[in-house]
PDB file of C-alpha atoms in Angstrom:
ATOM      1  CA  MET T 276      40.308 195.685  64.190  1.00 34.00           C
ATOM      2  CA  ALA T 277      41.389 194.517  67.923  1.00 43.00           C
ATOM      3  CA  TYR T 278      42.602 196.914  70.062  1.00 49.00           C
ATOM      4  CA  VAL T 279      45.914 196.828  70.338  1.00 60.00           C
ATOM      5  CA  LEU T 280      47.509 197.816  73.947  1.00 76.00           C
ATOM      6  CA  PRO T 281      50.054 200.687  74.026  1.00 92.00           C
ATOM      7  CA  THR T 282      53.566 199.513  75.679  1.00 93.00           C
ATOM      8  CA  GLY T 283      55.193 202.802  75.713  1.00 93.00           C
ATOM      9  CA  ARG T 284      56.960 202.572  72.688  1.00 93.00           C
ATOM     10  CA  GLY T 285      59.048 205.411  71.053  1.00 95.00           C
ATOM     11  CA  VAL T 286      58.411 207.156  74.586  1.00 97.00           C
ATOM     12  CA  THR T 287      61.536 207.677  77.081  1.00 98.00           C
ATOM     13  CA  ALA T 288      61.259 208.351  81.145  1.00 98.00           C
ATOM     14  CA  ALA T 289      64.292 209.598  82.646  1.00 98.00           C
ATOM     15  CA  VAL T 290      64.155 208.393  86.069  1.00 98.00           C
ATOM     16  CA  LEU T 291      66.634 210.114  89.013  1.00 97.00           C
ATOM     17  CA  ASP T 292      67.173 207.625  91.695  1.00 97.00           C
ATOM     18  CA  THR T 293      70.052 205.171  92.738  1.00 97.00           C
ATOM     19  CA  GLY T 294      71.239 204.759  89.019  1.00 97.00           C
ATOM     20  CA  ALA T 295      70.057 200.575  87.595  1.00 96.00           C
ATOM     21  CA  CYS T 296      71.430 197.152  87.521  1.00 94.00           C
ATOM     22  CA  PRO T 297      71.435 195.989  84.155  1.00 91.00           C
ATOM     23  CA  HIS T 298      68.551 193.592  84.824  1.00 94.00           C
ATOM     24  CA  ARG T 299      67.100 190.904  82.843  1.00 94.00           C
ATOM     25  CA  ASP T 300      63.481 192.745  82.301  1.00 96.00           C
ATOM     26  CA  PHE T 301      65.254 196.441  81.066  1.00 96.00           C
ATOM     27  CA  ASP T 302      66.287 194.342  77.319  1.00 92.00           C
ATOM     28  CA  SER T 303      67.800 196.931  75.851  1.00 92.00           C
ATOM     29  CA  ARG T 304      65.787 199.492  76.756  1.00 96.00           C
ATOM     30  CA  ILE T 305      68.508 201.394  78.955  1.00 97.00           C
ATOM     31  CA  LEU T 306      69.474 204.062  76.084  1.00 98.00           C
ATOM     32  CA  ALA T 307      71.809 206.178  78.525  1.00 98.00           C
ATOM     33  CA  PHE T 308      73.133 206.027  81.845  1.00 98.00           C
ATOM     34  CA  GLU T 309      74.485 209.187  83.572  1.00 98.00           C
ATOM     35  CA  ASP T 310      76.504 208.867  86.697  1.00 98.00           C
ATOM     36  CA  PHE T 311      76.638 212.149  88.895  1.00 97.00           C
ATOM     37  CA  VAL T 312      77.719 210.622  91.937  1.00 97.00           C
ATOM     38  CA  HIS T 313      81.063 208.894  91.186  1.00 96.00           C
ATOM     39  CA  GLY T 314      81.252 209.391  87.543  1.00 97.00           C
ATOM     40  CA  ARG T 315      81.377 205.921  85.955  1.00 97.00           C
ATOM     41  CA  SER T 316      80.032 204.700  82.427  1.00 95.00           C
ATOM     42  CA  LEU T 317      78.495 201.812  82.958  1.00 96.00           C
ATOM     43  CA  PRO T 318      75.094 201.452  84.657  1.00 96.00           C
ATOM     44  CA  TYR T 319      74.987 200.232  87.947  1.00 96.00           C
ATOM     45  CA  ASP T 320      72.912 200.486  91.134  1.00 96.00           C
ATOM     46  CA  ASP T 321      74.354 200.187  94.723  1.00 95.00           C
ATOM     47  CA  ASN T 322      71.339 200.821  96.533  1.00 95.00           C
ATOM     48  CA  GLY T 323      68.282 199.399  94.490  1.00 95.00           C
ATOM     49  CA  HIS T 324      65.777 201.844  94.872  1.00 96.00           C
ATOM     50  CA  GLY T 325      66.759 202.739  91.594  1.00 97.00           C
ATOM     51  CA  THR T 326      66.451 199.035  89.740  1.00 97.00           C
ATOM     52  CA  HIS T 327      62.836 198.637  91.859  1.00 97.00           C
ATOM     53  CA  VAL T 328      61.760 201.806  90.494  1.00 98.00           C
ATOM     54  CA  LEU T 329      62.124 201.379  86.717  1.00 98.00           C
ATOM     55  CA  GLY T 330      60.979 197.590  87.301  1.00 98.00           C
ATOM     56  CA  ILE T 331      57.459 199.352  87.851  1.00 98.00           C
ATOM     57  CA  LEU T 332      57.907 202.274  85.370  1.00 98.00           C
ATOM     58  CA  GLY T 333      59.194 199.840  82.540  1.00 98.00           C
ATOM     59  CA  GLY T 334      60.522 196.604  83.419  1.00 97.00           C
ATOM     60  CA  SER T 335      58.984 194.031  80.149  1.00 97.00           C
ATOM     61  CA  GLY T 336      58.510 191.031  83.242  1.00 96.00           C
ATOM     62  CA  ARG T 337      61.128 188.769  80.813  1.00 94.00           C
ATOM     63  CA  ALA T 338      62.488 187.222  84.234  1.00 94.00           C
ATOM     64  CA  SER T 339      59.235 186.726  85.978  1.00 95.00           C
ATOM     65  CA  ASN T 340      57.416 185.444  82.372  1.00 95.00           C
ATOM     66  CA  GLY T 341      55.165 188.441  82.639  1.00 93.00           C
ATOM     67  CA  LYS T 342      54.377 188.127  85.753  1.00 96.00           C
ATOM     68  CA  PHE T 343      56.149 191.180  87.270  1.00 96.00           C
ATOM     69  CA  ARG T 344      55.571 193.392  84.310  1.00 96.00           C
ATOM     70  CA  GLY T 345      55.831 197.159  84.509  1.00 97.00           C
ATOM     71  CA  ALA T 346      53.169 199.430  83.574  1.00 97.00           C
ATOM     72  CA  ALA T 347      55.209 200.543  80.426  1.00 97.00           C
ATOM     73  CA  PRO T 348      57.592 197.437  79.101  1.00 97.00           C
ATOM     74  CA  GLY T 349      58.267 198.772  75.801  1.00 97.00           C
ATOM     75  CA  CYS T 350      59.598 202.545  76.496  1.00 97.00           C
ATOM     76  CA  GLY T 351      63.419 203.972  76.671  1.00 98.00           C
ATOM     77  CA  LEU T 352      64.610 204.221  80.208  1.00 98.00           C
ATOM     78  CA  ILE T 353      67.423 206.450  80.825  1.00 98.00           C
ATOM     79  CA  PRO T 354      68.634 205.957  84.428  1.00 98.00           C
ATOM     80  CA  LEU T 355      70.497 209.042  85.764  1.00 98.00           C
ATOM     81  CA  LYS T 356      72.206 208.064  89.305  1.00 98.00           C
ATOM     82  CA  VAL T 357      72.257 211.372  91.861  1.00 97.00           C
ATOM     83  CA  LEU T 358      71.580 208.888  95.205  1.00 96.00           C
ATOM     84  CA  ASP T 359      74.211 207.126  96.783  1.00 96.00           C
ATOM     85  CA  LYS T 360      74.380 203.943  97.816  1.00 95.00           C
ATOM     86  CA  ASN T 361      72.642 205.006 101.244  1.00 95.00           C
ATOM     87  CA  GLY T 362      70.224 207.032  99.372  1.00 92.00           C
ATOM     88  CA  ASN T 363      71.785 210.236  99.585  1.00 91.00           C
ATOM     89  CA  GLY T 364      72.142 212.571  97.164  1.00 89.00           C
ATOM     90  CA  SER T 365      72.427 216.594  96.828  1.00 90.00           C
ATOM     91  CA  GLN T 366      70.936 219.699  95.173  1.00 90.00           C
ATOM     92  CA  GLU T 367      74.155 220.092  93.065  1.00 93.00           C
ATOM     93  CA  THR T 368      73.764 216.496  91.316  1.00 94.00           C
ATOM     94  CA  VAL T 369      70.370 216.374  91.302  1.00 93.00           C
ATOM     95  CA  ILE T 370      70.355 220.148  89.322  1.00 93.00           C
ATOM     96  CA  GLU T 371      72.919 218.798  87.318  1.00 96.00           C
ATOM     97  CA  ALA T 372      70.840 215.772  86.120  1.00 96.00           C
ATOM     98  CA  MET T 373      68.210 218.175  84.903  1.00 96.00           C
ATOM     99  CA  GLN T 374      70.264 220.229  82.588  1.00 97.00           C
ATOM    100  CA  TRP T 375      71.526 217.202  81.091  1.00 98.00           C
ATOM    101  CA  ILE T 376      68.020 216.035  80.458  1.00 98.00           C
ATOM    102  CA  LEU T 377      67.180 219.526  79.102  1.00 97.00           C
ATOM    103  CA  LYS T 378      70.202 218.869  76.845  1.00 98.00           C
ATOM    104  CA  TYR T 379      70.126 215.374  75.973  1.00 98.00           C
ATOM    105  CA  ARG T 380      66.029 215.724  75.665  1.00 97.00           C
ATOM    106  CA  GLU T 381      65.624 215.577  71.984  1.00 97.00           C
ATOM    107  CA  LYS T 382      68.355 212.795  71.206  1.00 97.00           C
ATOM    108  CA  TYR T 383      66.975 210.490  73.799  1.00 98.00           C
ATOM    109  CA  HIS T 384      62.767 211.270  73.407  1.00 97.00           C
ATOM    110  CA  ILE T 385      62.662 212.007  76.544  1.00 98.00           C
ATOM    111  CA  ARG T 386      59.169 213.180  77.422  1.00 98.00           C
ATOM    112  CA  ILE T 387      58.842 212.123  81.168  1.00 98.00           C
ATOM    113  CA  VAL T 388      60.985 212.986  84.095  1.00 98.00           C
ATOM    114  CA  ASN T 389      60.556 210.339  87.238  1.00 98.00           C
ATOM    115  CA  ILE T 390      61.584 212.155  90.479  1.00 95.00           C
ATOM    116  CA  SER T 391      61.756 210.319  94.092  1.00 83.00           C
ATOM    117  CA  VAL T 392      64.814 212.205  95.192  1.00 79.00           C
ATOM    118  CA  HIS T 393      63.742 214.943  98.096  1.00 75.00           C
ATOM    119  CA  GLU T 394      65.513 218.050  97.178  1.00 69.00           C
ATOM    120  CA  GLN T 395      64.792 221.668  97.734  1.00 68.00           C
ATOM    121  CA  LEU T 396      64.451 221.793  94.049  1.00 82.00           C
ATOM    122  CA  ILE T 397      61.382 223.308  92.813  1.00 88.00           C
ATOM    123  CA  GLU T 398      62.798 225.698  90.453  1.00 90.00           C
ATOM    124  CA  ALA T 399      64.679 222.892  88.554  1.00 92.00           C
ATOM    125  CA  VAL T 400      61.786 220.815  88.347  1.00 94.00           C
ATOM    126  CA  GLU T 401      59.506 223.918  87.011  1.00 95.00           C
ATOM    127  CA  GLU T 402      62.326 225.006  84.893  1.00 96.00           C
ATOM    128  CA  ALA T 403      61.896 221.531  82.965  1.00 97.00           C
ATOM    129  CA  TRP T 404      57.807 221.514  83.358  1.00 97.00           C
ATOM    130  CA  ASP T 405      58.028 224.799  81.845  1.00 98.00           C
ATOM    131  CA  ALA T 406      60.220 223.532  79.022  1.00 97.00           C
ATOM    132  CA  GLY T 407      57.434 221.349  78.448  1.00 98.00           C
ATOM    133  CA  LEU T 408      58.572 218.061  79.740  1.00 98.00           C
ATOM    134  CA  ILE T 409      55.978 216.070  81.950  1.00 98.00           C
ATOM    135  CA  VAL T 410      57.366 216.039  85.629  1.00 98.00           C
ATOM    136  CA  VAL T 411      56.060 213.330  87.943  1.00 98.00           C
ATOM    137  CA  ALA T 412      57.573 213.239  91.381  1.00 96.00           C
ATOM    138  CA  ALA T 413      56.670 211.435  94.988  1.00 95.00           C
ATOM    139  CA  ALA T 414      55.015 212.922  97.722  1.00 94.00           C
ATOM    140  CA  GLY T 415      57.066 211.385 100.145  1.00 88.00           C
ATOM    141  CA  ASN T 416      56.740 209.244 103.248  1.00 87.00           C
ATOM    142  CA  GLN T 417      56.394 211.798 105.525  1.00 82.00           C
ATOM    143  CA  GLY T 418      52.786 211.799 107.136  1.00 83.00           C
ATOM    144  CA  PRO T 419      50.751 211.791 108.152  1.00 81.00           C
ATOM    145  CA  GLY T 420      50.795 215.595 109.404  1.00 85.00           C
ATOM    146  CA  GLN T 421      49.573 217.908 107.334  1.00 86.00           C
ATOM    147  CA  GLY T 422      51.911 219.824 105.102  1.00 85.00           C
ATOM    148  CA  SER T 423      54.205 216.641 105.122  1.00 87.00           C
ATOM    149  CA  VAL T 424      54.374 216.692 101.108  1.00 90.00           C
ATOM    150  CA  THR T 425      58.131 217.006 100.517  1.00 87.00           C
ATOM    151  CA  ALA T 426      59.955 219.041  97.859  1.00 85.00           C
ATOM    152  CA  PRO T 427      60.006 218.664  94.793  1.00 90.00           C
ATOM    153  CA  GLY T 428      56.480 217.362  95.307  1.00 91.00           C
ATOM    154  CA  CYS T 429      55.206 220.766  96.221  1.00 89.00           C
ATOM    155  CA  SER T 430      55.649 222.230  93.561  1.00 92.00           C
ATOM    156  CA  ARG T 431      53.001 223.781  92.236  1.00 92.00           C
ATOM    157  CA  LYS T 432      53.119 223.302  87.829  1.00 95.00           C
ATOM    158  CA  ILE T 433      54.457 219.253  88.257  1.00 96.00           C
ATOM    159  CA  ILE T 434      52.558 216.439  88.741  1.00 98.00           C
ATOM    160  CA  THR T 435      52.755 214.543  92.516  1.00 96.00           C
ATOM    161  CA  VAL T 436      51.781 211.142  93.302  1.00 97.00           C
ATOM    162  CA  GLY T 437      50.686 209.912  97.073  1.00 95.00           C
ATOM    163  CA  SER T 438      49.704 206.416  98.177  1.00 94.00           C
ATOM    164  CA  SER T 439      46.712 204.870  98.034  1.00 93.00           C
ATOM    165  CA  ASP T 440      46.872 201.960  99.977  1.00 87.00           C
ATOM    166  CA  MET T 441      48.641 203.563 102.347  1.00 78.00           C
ATOM    167  CA  ILE T 442      45.349 205.941 102.910  1.00 76.00           C
ATOM    168  CA  VAL T 443      42.942 203.153 102.349  1.00 65.00           C
ATOM    169  CA  HIS T 444      45.078 201.200 105.188  1.00 69.00           C
ATOM    170  CA  ASN T 445      45.757 203.538 107.250  1.00 68.00           C
ATOM    171  CA  LEU T 446      49.311 203.422 107.423  1.00 65.00           C
ATOM    172  CA  GLY T 447      50.072 207.219 107.324  1.00 67.00           C
ATOM    173  CA  LEU T 448      53.123 207.582 106.045  1.00 81.00           C
ATOM    174  CA  SER T 449      52.490 209.353 102.022  1.00 86.00           C
ATOM    175  CA  GLY T 450      52.445 213.049 101.852  1.00 86.00           C
ATOM    176  CA  ARG T 451      50.263 215.027 102.572  1.00 85.00           C
ATOM    177  CA  GLY T 452      49.364 218.704 101.743  1.00 82.00           C
ATOM    178  CA  PRO T 453      49.204 221.736 102.134  1.00 82.00           C
ATOM    179  CA  THR T 454      52.098 223.446 101.113  1.00 79.00           C
ATOM    180  CA  LYS T 455      53.807 226.194 102.676  1.00 78.00           C
ATOM    181  CA  ASP T 456      52.325 227.729  99.785  1.00 77.00           C
ATOM    182  CA  CYS T 457      49.086 226.699 100.764  1.00 71.00           C
ATOM    183  CA  VAL T 458      48.873 224.233  97.130  1.00 82.00           C
ATOM    184  CA  SER T 459      46.880 221.597  97.481  1.00 88.00           C
ATOM    185  CA  LYS T 460      48.889 218.170  96.802  1.00 92.00           C
ATOM    186  CA  PRO T 461      49.375 215.471  96.001  1.00 95.00           C
ATOM    187  CA  ASP T 462      47.592 215.639  92.516  1.00 97.00           C
ATOM    188  CA  ILE T 463      46.876 211.991  91.904  1.00 97.00           C
ATOM    189  CA  VAL T 464      47.253 208.902  94.851  1.00 97.00           C
ATOM    190  CA  ALA T 465      48.374 205.387  93.077  1.00 97.00           C
ATOM    191  CA  PRO T 466      49.259 201.740  94.985  1.00 96.00           C
ATOM    192  CA  GLY T 467      52.611 202.083  96.434  1.00 95.00           C
ATOM    193  CA  ASN T 468      52.780 199.629  99.458  1.00 93.00           C
ATOM    194  CA  ALA T 469      54.417 196.511  99.462  1.00 94.00           C
ATOM    195  CA  VAL T 470      55.143 196.057  95.147  1.00 96.00           C
ATOM    196  CA  THR T 471      56.959 193.600  93.583  1.00 97.00           C
ATOM    197  CA  SER T 472      59.579 194.552  91.269  1.00 97.00           C
ATOM    198  CA  CYS T 473      63.132 194.439  89.719  1.00 96.00           C
ATOM    199  CA  ALA T 474      65.977 193.638  92.501  1.00 95.00           C
ATOM    200  CA  ASN T 475      69.382 194.781  92.070  1.00 89.00           C
ATOM    201  CA  PHE T 476      71.975 192.430  91.835  1.00 77.00           C
ATOM    202  CA  PRO T 477      73.332 190.182  93.428  1.00 59.00           C
ATOM    203  CA  ALA T 478      70.721 188.157  93.934  1.00 68.00           C
ATOM    204  CA  ALA T 479      68.619 184.648  94.360  1.00 74.00           C
ATOM    205  CA  PHE T 480      65.401 186.382  93.426  1.00 85.00           C
ATOM    206  CA  PRO T 481      65.310 188.485  90.560  1.00 94.00           C
ATOM    207  CA  TYR T 482      62.551 190.405  92.326  1.00 96.00           C
ATOM    208  CA  THR T 483      61.857 192.464  95.527  1.00 95.00           C
ATOM    209  CA  VAL T 484      59.505 193.866  97.354  1.00 96.00           C
ATOM    210  CA  LYS T 485      59.230 197.752  98.501  1.00 95.00           C
ATOM    211  CA  SER T 486      56.773 200.053 100.055  1.00 94.00           C
ATOM    212  CA  GLY T 487      56.242 204.175  99.559  1.00 93.00           C
ATOM    213  CA  THR T 488      55.505 206.937  97.432  1.00 95.00           C
ATOM    214  CA  SER T 489      58.523 206.409  94.997  1.00 95.00           C
ATOM    215  CA  MET T 490      56.746 202.832  93.932  1.00 96.00           C
ATOM    216  CA  SER T 491      53.268 204.683  93.657  1.00 97.00           C
ATOM    217  CA  THR T 492      55.274 207.541  91.422  1.00 98.00           C
ATOM    218  CA  PRO T 493      56.483 204.932  88.250  1.00 98.00           C
ATOM    219  CA  LEU T 494      53.292 203.889  87.581  1.00 98.00           C
ATOM    220  CA  VAL T 495      51.286 207.180  86.963  1.00 98.00           C
ATOM    221  CA  SER T 496      54.973 207.736  84.705  1.00 98.00           C
ATOM    222  CA  GLY T 497      54.632 204.317  83.234  1.00 98.00           C
ATOM    223  CA  GLY T 498      50.879 205.150  82.557  1.00 98.00           C
ATOM    224  CA  ILE T 499      51.870 208.574  80.771  1.00 98.00           C
ATOM    225  CA  ALA T 500      54.055 206.863  78.815  1.00 98.00           C
ATOM    226  CA  LEU T 501      51.348 204.544  77.184  1.00 98.00           C
ATOM    227  CA  PHE T 502      49.170 207.287  76.461  1.00 97.00           C
ATOM    228  CA  LEU T 503      51.959 209.113  74.262  1.00 98.00           C
ATOM    229  CA  GLU T 504      52.731 206.645  72.719  1.00 96.00           C
ATOM    230  CA  LEU T 505      49.090 207.167  71.613  1.00 95.00           C
ATOM    231  CA  HIS T 506      49.127 210.675  71.574  1.00 96.00           C
ATOM    232  CA  PRO T 507      52.639 212.098  71.211  1.00 97.00           C
ATOM    233  CA  GLU T 508      51.536 215.663  70.689  1.00 98.00           C
ATOM    234  CA  SER T 509      49.581 215.319  74.041  1.00 98.00           C
ATOM    235  CA  THR T 510      51.434 218.209  75.832  1.00 98.00           C
ATOM    236  CA  ASN T 511      52.126 218.155  79.817  1.00 98.00           C
ATOM    237  CA  LEU T 512      49.178 220.478  80.619  1.00 98.00           C
ATOM    238  CA  ASP T 513      46.624 217.794  78.384  1.00 98.00           C
ATOM    239  CA  ILE T 514      48.054 215.020  80.893  1.00 98.00           C
ATOM    240  CA  LYS T 515      47.931 216.974  84.114  1.00 98.00           C
ATOM    241  CA  LYS T 516      44.165 217.517  83.059  1.00 97.00           C
ATOM    242  CA  ARG T 517      43.736 214.200  81.754  1.00 98.00           C
ATOM    243  CA  LEU T 518      44.565 212.515  84.695  1.00 98.00           C
ATOM    244  CA  ARG T 519      42.414 215.144  86.899  1.00 97.00           C
ATOM    245  CA  SER T 520      38.882 213.856  84.894  1.00 97.00           C
ATOM    246  CA  THR T 521      39.847 210.075  84.846  1.00 97.00           C
ATOM    247  CA  ALA T 522      40.795 209.781  88.321  1.00 98.00           C
ATOM    248  CA  ILE T 523      39.047 207.666  90.796  1.00 97.00           C
ATOM    249  CA  ASP T 524      37.278 209.746  94.109  1.00 96.00           C
ATOM    250  CA  LEU T 525      38.105 207.554  97.402  1.00 94.00           C
ATOM    251  CA  GLY T 526      36.165 209.888  99.780  1.00 94.00           C
ATOM    252  CA  TYR T 527      39.049 211.582 100.986  1.00 92.00           C
ATOM    253  CA  PRO T 528      40.241 214.883 101.635  1.00 91.00           C
ATOM    254  CA  HIS T 529      41.859 217.067  98.689  1.00 92.00           C
ATOM    255  CA  ASN T 530      44.732 216.791 100.526  1.00 91.00           C
ATOM    256  CA  LEU T 531      45.256 213.684 100.975  1.00 91.00           C
ATOM    257  CA  GLN T 532      44.413 212.035  97.705  1.00 94.00           C
ATOM    258  CA  GLY T 533      44.256 214.860  95.839  1.00 96.00           C
ATOM    259  CA  TRP T 534      42.256 214.012  92.864  1.00 97.00           C
ATOM    260  CA  GLY T 535      41.934 210.708  93.268  1.00 97.00           C
ATOM    261  CA  LEU T 536      42.824 207.037  92.317  1.00 97.00           C
ATOM    262  CA  PHE T 537      44.913 206.726  89.454  1.00 98.00           C
ATOM    263  CA  ARG T 538      43.441 203.451  87.569  1.00 96.00           C
ATOM    264  CA  LEU T 539      45.312 203.053  84.174  1.00 96.00           C
ATOM    265  CA  LYS T 540      42.137 201.765  82.051  1.00 94.00           C
ATOM    266  CA  ASN T 541      40.368 205.056  82.828  1.00 94.00           C
ATOM    267  CA  PHE T 542      43.538 207.368  81.652  1.00 97.00           C
ATOM    268  CA  LEU T 543      43.865 205.388  78.588  1.00 95.00           C
ATOM    269  CA  GLU T 544      40.276 205.152  77.857  1.00 92.00           C
ATOM    270  CA  GLY T 545      39.179 208.954  79.036  1.00 87.00           C
ATOM    271  CA  LYS T 546      36.719 206.858  81.230  1.00 76.00           C
TER     272      LYS T 546
END
């Protein structure tokens, strides 16, 4: 029997960001939308960052005939708007969003929480982790100094993602540890430089290019969604262990690369 590639079907990821425009690549997979900034009911994105992140995680590539497809093109998507048009937010809105996820996780089959928000929210994200959710957060772009991983990525429990190509090409932005509590971070790195993904509307071209650890993070989240489709019984600790065992050592210090480079094929096949 031929191996059927997973798409993330049956798995839902909640994305805390600037929202999402109704891009063609999301098909009908935006299962819910909550606006904790302005209280609007229909999906929108007045910045574009959230739409780009969602495209990397779960865009179908429909508007490009599959050329710019996301990691998990069949997964359910829940954009939670916690950042305004300038990309600014507050602890209060993010905490509200985390509480919303805990309340509705069963209804929408939420397994993954993707966070590119840089706020002091360690307690909130760790509560979600302890409840069994797989929380994946960006390391931030405050490098190259030590101790530059931003919150909540400095949490000991959750999965923190840095940018591999920023390290390899010596761009020096990807946040690195150790944290103030002497935790070695990030946990893993993935490509995040000049990533093409869904653009906010109105736009002459439905895709745009962005860079940063915010772009690295949804690639890992999407890979996790694919794995959960195949192995829905997996826990967040199982996922963390598998990321560690399948990462490719790039030869950099642990506080710069974590366990190493995330490679989707290795992660899915356990190599």
